[in-house]
Amino acid sequence: MSGHDARRQQLEDRLKELEARLHRIEDSLDTPHAEDFGDMATEREEDEVLEDLGVAGQQEIRMIRAALERIEDGTYGVCVNCGEEIAEERLDVVPHAPRCRNCAG
């Protein structure tokens, strides 16, 4: 398996994980709420946390899909800003990174 194949598999696995998590979040947000005021306040706070997680998950999904497109078109691992190669160490930590460390700032 080449380096890009391994990265593709890593990205696809993370994409599946995020999509499953977002599905669980949506199911949880669709669940009817309690009628007790105290419970309602607690559930509302939990809903806000879930919504924030959902937004973050959707953003990561978009970044992963963009990275998969870069793999397909042969530009993966190259900074979209300066055109320099992205360090493997950075891709190990953030496999969907579109920019090198210098450009990511």
Short mmCIF file of C-alpha atoms in Angstrom, two decimals:
data_model
loop_
_atom_site.label_atom_id
_atom_site.label_comp_id
_atom_site.label_asym_id
_atom_site.label_seq_id
_atom_site.Cartn_x
_atom_site.Cartn_y
_atom_site.Cartn_z
CA MET A 1 0.00 0.00 0.00
CA SER A 2 1.51 3.34 -1.02
CA GLY A 3 1.69 6.34 1.29
CA HIS A 4 -1.25 8.01 -0.40
CA ASP A 5 -3.29 4.79 -0.24
CA ALA A 6 -2.65 4.60 3.50
CA ARG A 7 -3.63 8.26 3.92
CA ARG A 8 -6.75 7.70 1.81
CA GLN A 9 -7.78 4.79 4.03
CA GLN A 10 -7.10 6.84 7.15
CA LEU A 11 -9.19 9.73 5.80
CA GLU A 12 -12.02 7.45 4.66
CA ASP A 13 -12.12 5.72 8.07
CA ARG A 14 -12.30 9.10 9.83
CA LEU A 15 -15.03 10.23 7.42
CA LYS A 16 -17.14 7.17 8.27
CA GLU A 17 -16.59 7.77 11.98
CA LEU A 18 -17.66 11.42 11.71
CA GLU A 19 -20.72 10.62 9.61
CA ALA A 20 -21.83 8.01 12.17
CA ARG A 21 -21.29 10.49 15.02
CA LEU A 22 -23.29 13.19 13.20
CA HIS A 23 -26.10 10.71 12.66
CA ARG A 24 -26.15 9.95 16.41
CA ILE A 25 -26.14 13.68 17.20
CA GLU A 26 -29.07 14.29 14.86
CA ASP A 27 -31.00 11.42 16.46
CA SER A 28 -30.31 12.81 19.92
CA LEU A 29 -31.42 16.31 18.93
CA ASP A 30 -34.65 14.89 17.47
CA THR A 31 -35.54 13.14 20.76
CA PRO A 32 -38.46 14.78 22.63
CA HIS A 33 -37.49 16.89 25.64
CA ALA A 34 -38.55 16.64 29.29
CA GLU A 35 -41.37 18.75 30.65
CA ASP A 36 -39.69 19.66 33.96
CA PHE A 37 -38.12 23.14 33.73
CA GLY A 38 -34.83 22.08 35.37
CA ASP A 39 -34.51 19.09 33.10
CA MET A 40 -35.38 21.26 30.10
CA ALA A 41 -32.57 23.71 30.93
CA THR A 42 -30.06 20.86 31.26
CA GLU A 43 -31.23 19.28 28.01
CA ARG A 44 -30.96 22.63 26.22
CA GLU A 45 -27.34 22.99 27.36
CA GLU A 46 -26.64 19.44 26.16
CA ASP A 47 -28.31 20.23 22.82
CA GLU A 48 -26.07 23.29 22.39
CA VAL A 49 -22.98 21.15 23.00
CA LEU A 50 -24.24 18.55 20.51
CA GLU A 51 -24.96 21.25 17.94
CA ASP A 52 -21.42 22.63 18.35
CA LEU A 53 -19.99 19.13 17.92
CA GLY A 54 -22.14 18.69 14.83
CA VAL A 55 -20.88 21.93 13.27
CA ALA A 56 -17.26 20.99 14.01
CA GLY A 57 -17.86 17.51 12.57
CA GLN A 58 -19.38 18.94 9.40
CA GLN A 59 -16.38 21.24 8.96
CA GLU A 60 -13.96 18.34 9.39
CA ILE A 61 -15.98 16.27 6.90
CA ARG A 62 -15.62 19.05 4.31
CA MET A 63 -11.87 19.20 4.94
CA ILE A 64 -11.52 15.42 4.63
CA ARG A 65 -13.48 15.35 1.38
CA ALA A 66 -11.25 18.11 0.01
CA ALA A 67 -8.16 16.10 1.01
CA LEU A 68 -9.57 13.02 -0.74
CA GLU A 69 -10.08 15.14 -3.87
CA ARG A 70 -6.45 16.30 -3.64
CA ILE A 71 -5.38 12.65 -3.46
CA GLU A 72 -7.42 11.93 -6.59
CA ASP A 73 -5.99 14.83 -8.55
CA GLY A 74 -2.41 14.23 -7.37
CA THR A 75 -1.97 17.39 -5.30
CA TYR A 76 -2.27 15.84 -1.84
CA GLY A 77 0.63 16.73 0.45
CA VAL A 78 1.33 19.96 -1.41
CA CYS A 79 0.43 23.25 0.28
CA VAL A 80 -2.50 24.90 -1.47
CA ASN A 81 -1.04 28.29 -0.56
CA CYS A 82 2.68 28.21 -1.37
CA GLY A 83 3.04 24.95 -3.33
CA GLU A 84 5.67 23.53 -0.97
CA GLU A 85 5.46 19.97 0.25
CA ILE A 86 3.63 19.50 3.56
CA ALA A 87 5.82 17.71 6.12
CA GLU A 88 4.85 14.09 6.79
CA GLU A 89 4.92 14.87 10.51
CA ARG A 90 2.16 17.46 9.97
CA LEU A 91 0.12 15.04 7.87
CA ASP A 92 0.54 12.40 10.60
CA VAL A 93 -1.21 14.76 13.02
CA VAL A 94 -3.65 16.42 10.58
CA PRO A 95 -4.01 14.14 7.55
CA HIS A 96 -6.47 16.54 5.89
CA ALA A 97 -4.13 19.55 6.25
CA PRO A 98 -4.30 21.69 3.09
CA ARG A 99 -1.40 23.98 4.09
CA CYS A 100 2.15 23.57 5.32
CA ARG A 101 2.99 24.64 8.86
CA ASN A 102 4.32 28.03 7.71
CA CYS A 103 1.20 28.94 5.75
CA ALA A 104 -1.17 27.57 8.41
CA GLY A 105 0.47 30.07 10.74
#
